[in-house]
PDB file of C-alpha atoms in Angstrom:
ATOM      1  CA  MET P   6     -18.764  16.423  11.435  1.00  0.00           C
ATOM      2  CA  VAL P   7     -17.855  13.250   9.662  1.00  0.00           C
ATOM      3  CA  ASP P   8     -20.401  10.649   8.787  1.00  0.00           C
ATOM      4  CA  GLY P   9     -21.307   8.265  11.531  1.00  0.00           C
ATOM      5  CA  TRP P  10     -20.153   5.087   9.872  1.00  0.00           C
ATOM      6  CA  LEU P  11     -16.662   6.711   9.299  1.00  0.00           C
ATOM      7  CA  ALA P  12     -16.591   8.096  13.039  1.00  0.00           C
ATOM      8  CA  GLN P  13     -17.094   4.392  14.105  1.00  0.00           C
ATOM      9  CA  ALA P  14     -14.443   3.075  11.614  1.00  0.00           C
ATOM     10  CA  MET P  15     -11.964   5.344  12.953  1.00  0.00           C
ATOM     11  CA  ALA P  16     -12.821   4.420  16.517  1.00  0.00           C
ATOM     12  CA  ALA P  17     -12.191   0.856  15.758  1.00  0.00           C
ATOM     13  CA  TYR P  18      -8.984   1.805  14.041  1.00  0.00           C
ATOM     14  CA  ASN P  19      -7.663   3.865  16.856  1.00  0.00           C
ATOM     15  CA  ALA P  20      -8.697   0.819  19.409  1.00  0.00           C
ATOM     16  CA  GLU P  21      -6.241  -1.362  17.420  1.00  0.00           C
ATOM     17  CA  SER P  22      -3.599   1.293  17.316  1.00  0.00           C
ATOM     18  CA  LEU P  23      -3.899   1.435  21.092  1.00  0.00           C
ATOM     19  CA  ALA P  24      -3.764  -2.325  21.478  1.00  0.00           C
ATOM     20  CA  ASN P  25      -0.675  -2.691  19.256  1.00  0.00           C
ATOM     21  CA  LYS P  26       1.197   0.457  20.271  1.00  0.00           C
ATOM     22  CA  GLU P  27       4.369  -1.398  21.329  1.00  0.00           C
ATOM     23  CA  GLY P  28       5.073  -2.334  17.694  1.00  0.00           C
ATOM     24  CA  TYR P  29       5.500   1.318  16.478  1.00  0.00           C
ATOM     25  CA  ARG P  30       8.368   3.831  16.739  1.00  0.00           C
ATOM     26  CA  GLY P  31       6.332   6.778  15.540  1.00  0.00           C
ATOM     27  CA  LEU P  32       3.068   8.344  15.944  1.00  0.00           C
ATOM     28  CA  VAL P  33       1.036  10.473  13.502  1.00  0.00           C
ATOM     29  CA  MET P  34      -2.411  12.091  14.067  1.00  0.00           C
ATOM     30  CA  MET P  35      -5.023  12.723  11.209  1.00  0.00           C
ATOM     31  CA  PRO P  36      -8.318  14.772  11.471  1.00  0.00           C
ATOM     32  CA  GLY P  37     -11.134  12.813  10.715  1.00  0.00           C
ATOM     33  CA  GLU P  38     -12.388  15.437   8.249  1.00  0.00           C
ATOM     34  CA  THR P  39      -9.227  15.240   6.421  1.00  0.00           C
ATOM     35  CA  LEU P  40      -9.792  11.459   5.862  1.00  0.00           C
ATOM     36  CA  GLU P  41     -13.271  12.046   4.674  1.00  0.00           C
ATOM     37  CA  GLN P  42     -12.215  14.591   2.129  1.00  0.00           C
ATOM     38  CA  ILE P  43      -9.536  12.308   0.880  1.00  0.00           C
ATOM     39  CA  LEU P  44     -12.111   9.395   0.442  1.00  0.00           C
ATOM     40  CA  HIS P  45     -14.161  11.781  -1.512  1.00  0.00           C
ATOM     41  CA  TRP P  46     -11.322  12.925  -3.809  1.00  0.00           C
ATOM     42  CA  THR P  47     -10.272   9.264  -4.238  1.00  0.00           C
ATOM     43  CA  LEU P  48     -13.668   8.184  -5.682  1.00  0.00           C
ATOM     44  CA  GLU P  49     -14.032  11.356  -7.882  1.00  0.00           C
ATOM     45  CA  SER P  50     -10.486  10.511  -9.356  1.00  0.00           C
ATOM     46  CA  LEU P  51     -11.276   6.775 -10.360  1.00  0.00           C
ATOM     47  CA  PRO P  52      -9.668   4.904 -11.994  1.00  0.00           C
ATOM     48  CA  ASP P  53      -6.530   6.906 -10.962  1.00  0.00           C
ATOM     49  CA  GLU P  54      -4.489   6.806  -7.926  1.00  0.00           C
ATOM     50  CA  ILE P  55      -4.051  10.199  -6.366  1.00  0.00           C
ATOM     51  CA  LEU P  56      -1.168  11.743  -4.499  1.00  0.00           C
ATOM     52  CA  ILE P  57      -2.019  14.011  -1.416  1.00  0.00           C
ATOM     53  CA  GLY P  58       0.280  16.361   0.073  1.00  0.00           C
ATOM     54  CA  LEU P  59       0.085  17.266   3.834  1.00  0.00           C
ATOM     55  CA  ASP P  60       1.999  19.419   6.296  1.00  0.00           C
ATOM     56  CA  ALA P  61       2.005  19.373  10.050  1.00  0.00           C
ATOM     57  CA  ASP P  62      -0.320  22.114  11.553  1.00  0.00           C
ATOM     58  CA  ASN P  63       1.877  24.151  13.840  1.00  0.00           C
ATOM     59  CA  ASN P  64      -1.146  25.444  15.578  1.00  0.00           C
ATOM     60  CA  ARG P  65      -2.395  22.060  16.627  1.00  0.00           C
ATOM     61  CA  PRO P  66       0.235  20.197  18.730  1.00  0.00           C
ATOM     62  CA  HIS P  67      -0.618  16.703  20.004  1.00  0.00           C
ATOM     63  CA  ARG P  68      -2.324  16.657  23.327  1.00  0.00           C
ATOM     64  CA  GLN P  69       0.140  15.342  25.967  1.00  0.00           C
ATOM     65  CA  GLU P  70      -2.277  13.013  27.434  1.00  0.00           C
ATOM     66  CA  VAL P  71      -3.151  11.335  24.036  1.00  0.00           C
ATOM     67  CA  ASP P  72       0.711  10.972  23.319  1.00  0.00           C
ATOM     68  CA  GLU P  73       1.025   9.328  26.667  1.00  0.00           C
ATOM     69  CA  MET P  74      -1.706   6.831  26.089  1.00  0.00           C
ATOM     70  CA  PHE P  75      -0.631   6.006  22.508  1.00  0.00           C
ATOM     71  CA  GLU P  76       3.243   5.858  22.649  1.00  0.00           C
ATOM     72  CA  GLY P  77       4.704   2.496  23.329  1.00  0.00           C
ATOM     73  CA  GLY P  78       7.976   1.345  24.773  1.00  0.00           C
ATOM     74  CA  ASP P  79       9.725   1.517  21.277  1.00  0.00           C
ATOM     75  CA  HIS P  80       8.608   5.113  20.528  1.00  0.00           C
ATOM     76  CA  GLU P  81      11.418   7.135  19.221  1.00  0.00           C
ATOM     77  CA  ASN P  82      11.311  10.872  19.450  1.00  0.00           C
ATOM     78  CA  GLY P  83      12.512  12.953  16.389  1.00  0.00           C
ATOM     79  CA  LEU P  84      12.145  10.206  13.947  1.00  0.00           C
ATOM     80  CA  PHE P  85      10.536  12.146  11.378  1.00  0.00           C
ATOM     81  CA  ALA P  86       9.833  15.966  10.402  1.00  0.00           C
ATOM     82  CA  GLY P  87       6.565  17.464  11.622  1.00  0.00           C
ATOM     83  CA  GLU P  88       6.371  14.985  14.570  1.00  0.00           C
ATOM     84  CA  GLY P  89       4.224  16.060  17.552  1.00  0.00           C
ATOM     85  CA  TYR P  90       1.684  18.018  15.389  1.00  0.00           C
ATOM     86  CA  ILE P  91      -1.698  16.933  13.895  1.00  0.00           C
ATOM     87  CA  LEU P  92      -1.797  16.865  10.201  1.00  0.00           C
ATOM     88  CA  GLY P  93      -3.116  19.928   8.458  1.00  0.00           C
ATOM     89  CA  GLU P  94      -5.200  20.352   5.366  1.00  0.00           C
ATOM     90  CA  ALA P  95      -4.773  17.789   2.433  1.00  0.00           C
ATOM     91  CA  THR P  96      -3.943  19.097  -0.968  1.00  0.00           C
ATOM     92  CA  ILE P  97      -4.266  16.951  -4.250  1.00  0.00           C
ATOM     93  CA  VAL P  98      -0.881  17.091  -6.030  1.00  0.00           C
ATOM     94  CA  ASN P  99      -1.104  14.655  -8.712  1.00  0.00           C
ATOM     95  CA  ARG P 100      -3.266  11.670 -10.154  1.00  0.00           C
ATOM     96  CA  GLY P 101      -2.195   8.805 -12.365  1.00  0.00           C
ATOM     97  CA  ASP P 102      -1.285   5.244 -12.495  1.00  0.00           C
ATOM     98  CA  SER P 103       1.028   3.465  -9.741  1.00  0.00           C
ATOM     99  CA  PHE P 104       4.042   4.569 -11.687  1.00  0.00           C
ATOM    100  CA  SER P 105       3.442   8.182 -12.456  1.00  0.00           C
ATOM    101  CA  VAL P 106       1.339   9.283  -9.523  1.00  0.00           C
ATOM    102  CA  HIS P 107       4.656   9.784  -7.418  1.00  0.00           C
ATOM    103  CA  HIS P 108       5.886  12.327  -9.953  1.00  0.00           C
ATOM    104  CA  VAL P 109       5.035  15.722  -8.755  1.00  0.00           C
ATOM    105  CA  PRO P 110       3.958  18.345 -11.408  1.00  0.00           C
ATOM    106  CA  GLU P 111       6.199  21.271 -11.819  1.00  0.00           C
ATOM    107  CA  GLU P 112       3.879  23.706 -10.268  1.00  0.00           C
ATOM    108  CA  TRP P 113       4.129  21.783  -6.940  1.00  0.00           C
ATOM    109  CA  THR P 114       8.066  21.839  -6.679  1.00  0.00           C
ATOM    110  CA  ASP P 115      10.088  24.639  -5.513  1.00  0.00           C
ATOM    111  CA  GLY P 116      12.665  24.284  -8.371  1.00  0.00           C
ATOM    112  CA  ILE P 117      15.616  24.579  -6.142  1.00  0.00           C
ATOM    113  CA  PHE P 118      16.044  21.186  -4.428  1.00  0.00           C
ATOM    114  CA  SER P 119      13.803  19.361  -6.819  1.00  0.00           C
ATOM    115  CA  GLU P 120      16.395  17.016  -8.079  1.00  0.00           C
ATOM    116  CA  SER P 121      17.738  15.957  -4.537  1.00  0.00           C
ATOM    117  CA  ARG P 122      14.329  15.146  -3.459  1.00  0.00           C
ATOM    118  CA  GLY P 123      13.620  12.405  -5.854  1.00  0.00           C
ATOM    119  CA  PRO P 124      10.474  12.059  -8.030  1.00  0.00           C
ATOM    120  CA  ARG P 125       8.214  13.898  -5.681  1.00  0.00           C
ATOM    121  CA  GLY P 126      10.488  17.030  -5.346  1.00  0.00           C
ATOM    122  CA  GLY P 127       7.838  18.776  -3.537  1.00  0.00           C
ATOM    123  CA  ARG P 128       7.156  21.181  -0.706  1.00  0.00           C
ATOM    124  CA  PHE P 129       5.085  18.899   1.592  1.00  0.00           C
ATOM    125  CA  VAL P 130       6.282  17.075   4.515  1.00  0.00           C
ATOM    126  CA  HIS P 131       4.022  14.194   4.475  1.00  0.00           C
ATOM    127  CA  TRP P 132       2.660  12.256   1.598  1.00  0.00           C
ATOM    128  CA  LEU P 133      -0.518   9.866   1.111  1.00  0.00           C
ATOM    129  CA  HIS P 134      -1.388   8.201  -2.181  1.00  0.00           C
ATOM    130  CA  THR P 135      -4.424   5.899  -2.756  1.00  0.00           C
ATOM    131  CA  HIS P 136      -4.713   2.279  -3.977  1.00  0.00           C
ATOM    132  CA  PRO P 137      -8.142   2.027  -5.606  1.00  0.00           C
ATOM    133  CA  ASN P 138      -9.612  -1.530  -5.275  1.00  0.00           C
ATOM    134  CA  ALA P 139      -6.243  -2.702  -3.885  1.00  0.00           C
ATOM    135  CA  VAL P 140      -4.870  -3.243  -0.382  1.00  0.00           C
ATOM    136  CA  ALA P 141      -2.774  -0.651   1.425  1.00  0.00           C
ATOM    137  CA  VAL P 142       0.550  -2.379   1.095  1.00  0.00           C
ATOM    138  CA  PRO P 143       3.416  -0.557  -0.478  1.00  0.00           C
ATOM    139  CA  SER P 144       4.995  -1.530  -4.000  1.00  0.00           C
ATOM    140  CA  LYS P 145       8.502  -1.118  -4.772  1.00  0.00           C
ATOM    141  CA  GLN P 146       7.760   2.257  -6.514  1.00  0.00           C
ATOM    142  CA  ASP P 147       6.009   3.230  -3.230  1.00  0.00           C
ATOM    143  CA  ALA P 148       8.969   2.295  -1.101  1.00  0.00           C
ATOM    144  CA  ASP P 149      11.410   4.046  -3.553  1.00  0.00           C
ATOM    145  CA  ALA P 150       9.285   7.402  -3.557  1.00  0.00           C
ATOM    146  CA  ALA P 151       9.393   7.337   0.216  1.00  0.00           C
ATOM    147  CA  GLN P 152      13.085   7.481   0.465  1.00  0.00           C
ATOM    148  CA  TYR P 153      12.779  11.332  -0.176  1.00  0.00           C
ATOM    149  CA  THR P 154       9.772  11.941   2.304  1.00  0.00           C
ATOM    150  CA  LEU P 155      10.860  14.108   5.276  1.00  0.00           C
ATOM    151  CA  GLY P 156       7.772  13.057   7.398  1.00  0.00           C
ATOM    152  CA  VAL P 157       5.796   9.851   6.874  1.00  0.00           C
ATOM    153  CA  ASP P 158       4.242   8.210   3.777  1.00  0.00           C
ATOM    154  CA  MET P 159       0.635   6.804   4.095  1.00  0.00           C
ATOM    155  CA  ILE P 160      -1.352   4.492   1.730  1.00  0.00           C
ATOM    156  CA  LEU P 161      -5.121   4.454   1.726  1.00  0.00           C
ATOM    157  CA  GLY P 162      -6.758   1.218   0.366  1.00  0.00           C
ATOM    158  CA  ILE P 163     -10.369   1.430  -0.669  1.00  0.00           C
ATOM    159  CA  GLU P 164     -12.778  -1.287  -1.954  1.00  0.00           C
ATOM    160  CA  PHE P 165     -15.837   0.063  -3.612  1.00  0.00           C
ATOM    161  CA  SER P 166     -18.379  -0.522  -6.284  1.00  0.00           C
ATOM    162  CA  PRO P 167     -19.363  -0.108  -8.945  1.00  0.00           C
ATOM    163  CA  SER P 168     -15.789  -0.889  -9.496  1.00  0.00           C
ATOM    164  CA  GLY P 169     -15.402  -0.604 -13.254  1.00  0.00           C
ATOM    165  CA  PRO P 170     -12.933  -2.818 -15.130  1.00  0.00           C
ATOM    166  CA  PHE P 171     -10.881  -3.603 -12.296  1.00  0.00           C
ATOM    167  CA  GLY P 172     -11.958  -5.708  -9.203  1.00  0.00           C
ATOM    168  CA  TRP P 173     -10.452  -5.894  -5.738  1.00  0.00           C
ATOM    169  CA  TYR P 174      -6.953  -6.923  -5.779  1.00  0.00           C
ATOM    170  CA  ASP P 175      -5.528  -8.395  -2.638  1.00  0.00           C
ATOM    171  CA  ASP P 176      -2.973 -11.028  -4.003  1.00  0.00           C
ATOM    172  CA  THR P 177       0.092  -9.547  -2.179  1.00  0.00           C
ATOM    173  CA  ASP P 178       1.997  -9.986   1.166  1.00  0.00           C
ATOM    174  CA  GLY P 179       2.439  -7.421   3.908  1.00  0.00           C
ATOM    175  CA  VAL P 180       0.814  -6.210   7.239  1.00  0.00           C
ATOM    176  CA  ARG P 181      -2.623  -4.731   6.679  1.00  0.00           C
ATOM    177  CA  ARG P 182      -4.612  -2.383   8.738  1.00  0.00           C
ATOM    178  CA  LYS P 183      -8.485  -2.454   8.205  1.00  0.00           C
ATOM    179  CA  LEU P 184     -10.347   0.662   8.810  1.00  0.00           C
ATOM    180  CA  GLN P 185     -13.951  -0.314   9.579  1.00  0.00           C
ATOM    181  CA  PRO P 186     -16.539  -0.408  12.309  1.00  0.00           C
ATOM    182  CA  GLU P 187     -16.333  -3.156  14.874  1.00  0.00           C
ATOM    183  CA  GLN P 188     -19.776  -4.153  13.870  1.00  0.00           C
ATOM    184  CA  VAL P 189     -20.462  -4.533  10.174  1.00  0.00           C
ATOM    185  CA  ALA P 190     -24.046  -5.378   9.042  1.00  0.00           C
ATOM    186  CA  PRO P 191     -24.358  -8.826   7.991  1.00  0.00           C
ATOM    187  CA  VAL P 192     -24.134  -9.729   4.192  1.00  0.00           C
ATOM    188  CA  ARG P 193     -27.140 -10.442   2.300  1.00  0.00           C
ATOM    189  CA  GLN P 194     -27.640 -13.134  -0.278  1.00  0.00           C
ATOM    190  CA  LYS P 195     -28.045 -12.070  -3.794  1.00  0.00           C
ATOM    191  CA  ARG P 196     -31.236 -13.404  -5.346  1.00  0.00           C
ATOM    192  CA  GLY P 197     -31.209 -15.013  -8.917  1.00  0.00           C
ATOM    193  CA  TRP P 198     -30.594 -18.271 -10.837  1.00  0.00           C
ATOM    194  CA  GLY P 199     -27.584 -20.303 -11.474  1.00  0.00           C
ATOM    195  CA  ARG P 200     -24.214 -19.676  -9.931  1.00  0.00           C
ATOM    196  CA  TRP P 201     -25.684 -16.199  -8.616  1.00  0.00           C
ATOM    197  CA  ARG P 202     -28.367 -17.967  -6.517  1.00  0.00           C
ATOM    198  CA  ASN P 203     -26.256 -18.015  -3.278  1.00  0.00           C
ATOM    199  CA  SER P 204     -23.721 -15.431  -4.045  1.00  0.00           C
ATOM    200  CA  PRO P 205     -23.135 -13.204  -0.987  1.00  0.00           C
ATOM    201  CA  GLU P 206     -23.181  -9.594  -1.424  1.00  0.00           C
ATOM    202  CA  LYS P 207     -20.412  -7.507   0.151  1.00  0.00           C
ATOM    203  CA  PRO P 208     -21.253  -5.486   3.258  1.00  0.00           C
ATOM    204  CA  VAL P 209     -21.570  -1.731   2.592  1.00  0.00           C
ATOM    205  CA  LEU P 210     -19.702   0.428   5.337  1.00  0.00           C
ATOM    206  CA  GLY P 211     -21.020   3.779   3.924  1.00  0.00           C
ATOM    207  CA  VAL P 212     -22.044   5.413   0.702  1.00  0.00           C
ATOM    208  CA  ALA P 213     -19.734   8.265  -0.699  1.00  0.00           C
ATOM    209  CA  PRO P 214     -21.188  11.584  -2.068  1.00  0.00           C
ATOM    210  CA  THR P 215     -20.105  10.149  -5.448  1.00  0.00           C
ATOM    211  CA  GLY P 216     -22.744   7.318  -5.046  1.00  0.00           C
ATOM    212  CA  HIS P 217     -20.068   4.618  -4.660  1.00  0.00           C
ATOM    213  CA  SER P 218     -20.635   2.064  -2.084  1.00  0.00           C
ATOM    214  CA  ILE P 219     -17.738   1.565   0.222  1.00  0.00           C
ATOM    215  CA  HIS P 220     -16.987  -2.131   1.194  1.00  0.00           C
ATOM    216  CA  GLY P 221     -13.650  -1.906   2.812  1.00  0.00           C
ATOM    217  CA  LEU P 222     -10.793   0.455   3.819  1.00  0.00           C
ATOM    218  CA  GLU P 223      -7.315   0.048   4.830  1.00  0.00           C
ATOM    219  CA  LEU P 224      -4.659   2.416   5.895  1.00  0.00           C
ATOM    220  CA  ILE P 225      -0.930   2.229   6.767  1.00  0.00           C
ATOM    221  CA  SER P 226       1.801   4.620   7.504  1.00  0.00           C
ATOM    222  CA  PHE P 227       5.469   4.277   7.408  1.00  0.00           C
ATOM    223  CA  HIS P 228       8.904   5.956   7.608  1.00  0.00           C
ATOM    224  CA  ARG P 229      11.357   5.893   4.798  1.00  0.00           C
ATOM    225  CA  SER P 230      13.584   3.476   6.959  1.00  0.00           C
ATOM    226  CA  GLY P 231      10.842   1.039   6.588  1.00  0.00           C
ATOM    227  CA  THR P 232       9.483   1.190  10.056  1.00  0.00           C
ATOM    228  CA  ALA P 233       5.856   1.386  10.683  1.00  0.00           C
ATOM    229  CA  VAL P 234       4.308   4.610  12.053  1.00  0.00           C
ATOM    230  CA  ASN P 235       1.242   4.391  14.100  1.00  0.00           C
ATOM    231  CA  VAL P 236      -1.937   6.417  12.853  1.00  0.00           C
ATOM    232  CA  ILE P 237      -4.436   7.950  15.216  1.00  0.00           C
ATOM    233  CA  PHE P 238      -7.629   9.782  13.878  1.00  0.00           C
ATOM    234  CA  VAL P 239      -8.659  12.785  15.855  1.00  0.00           C
ATOM    235  CA  ASP P 240     -11.537  15.060  15.991  1.00  0.00           C
ATOM    236  CA  GLU P 241     -11.677  18.899  16.026  1.00  0.00           C
ATOM    237  CA  GLU P 242     -10.635  18.989  19.724  1.00  0.00           C
ATOM    238  CA  GLY P 243      -7.479  16.795  19.022  1.00  0.00           C
ATOM    239  CA  TYR P 244      -8.795  13.765  20.854  1.00  0.00           C
ATOM    240  CA  PRO P 245      -8.874  10.232  19.264  1.00  0.00           C
ATOM    241  CA  TYR P 246     -12.141   8.870  18.055  1.00  0.00           C
ATOM    242  CA  GLY P 247     -13.284   6.639  20.948  1.00  0.00           C
ATOM    243  CA  TRP P 248     -11.422   8.424  23.383  1.00  0.00           C
ATOM    244  CA  GLU P 249     -13.897   8.111  26.204  1.00  0.00           C
ATOM    245  CA  LYS P 250     -14.042   4.393  25.696  1.00  0.00           C
ATOM    246  CA  PHE P 251     -10.168   4.210  25.848  1.00  0.00           C
ATOM    247  CA  GLN P 252      -9.986   6.254  29.091  1.00  0.00           C
ATOM    248  CA  SER P 253     -12.702   4.069  30.838  1.00  0.00           C
ATOM    249  CA  SER P 254     -10.867   0.895  30.075  1.00  0.00           C
ATOM    250  CA  THR P 255      -7.380   2.106  31.341  1.00  0.00           C
TER     251      THR P 255
END
């Protein structure tokens, strides 16, 4: 079972996914436990970005009633490989900076089709990489690497402290999807003298096992064509976090 703050964040994210479903051509579902594990790995691997490989779990098809609720009028069947199945276990494939993280180590390639599969050359259908203390907006390197993805690409942005030498970076254009509870505790005022006297502290969504305070999360998913893919976070039974509330409001 995931931490309560994260369950609330995923429910709020799912509510936005439902409200904006008409803007998406594809749909992918991620278990909440998988997201929690990736967050832990992200903070353990600082200051590096990490590349995560995921496959579809053929034993966990989407629930029909969930698809019917979250598919919009622009939904396109057969858009990507692994469609219709909940994501399986996550695997760390690489870590590095924004340039090197997409290059898959030799032990994770099959050695046969690696050249035709681009820098990742790997065996996984879906890929997720992290943006530590940066927004979840694809860079040129991200977009280039996605051209060889059979499934979908995802980016997880995470704002945390202590942040080390690099602060939060959000000076970029692009559509952003916040991953946070609907109700966030109000910020407090830092005590001190001079310019710090009225400096607001950032709200804390939760505290990771590594001891880092998590101030903000963002997650997006996209197809190599550039079209956005809607993400739904699901529980052990395959139902979205917030499912009962969604049913009562329809």
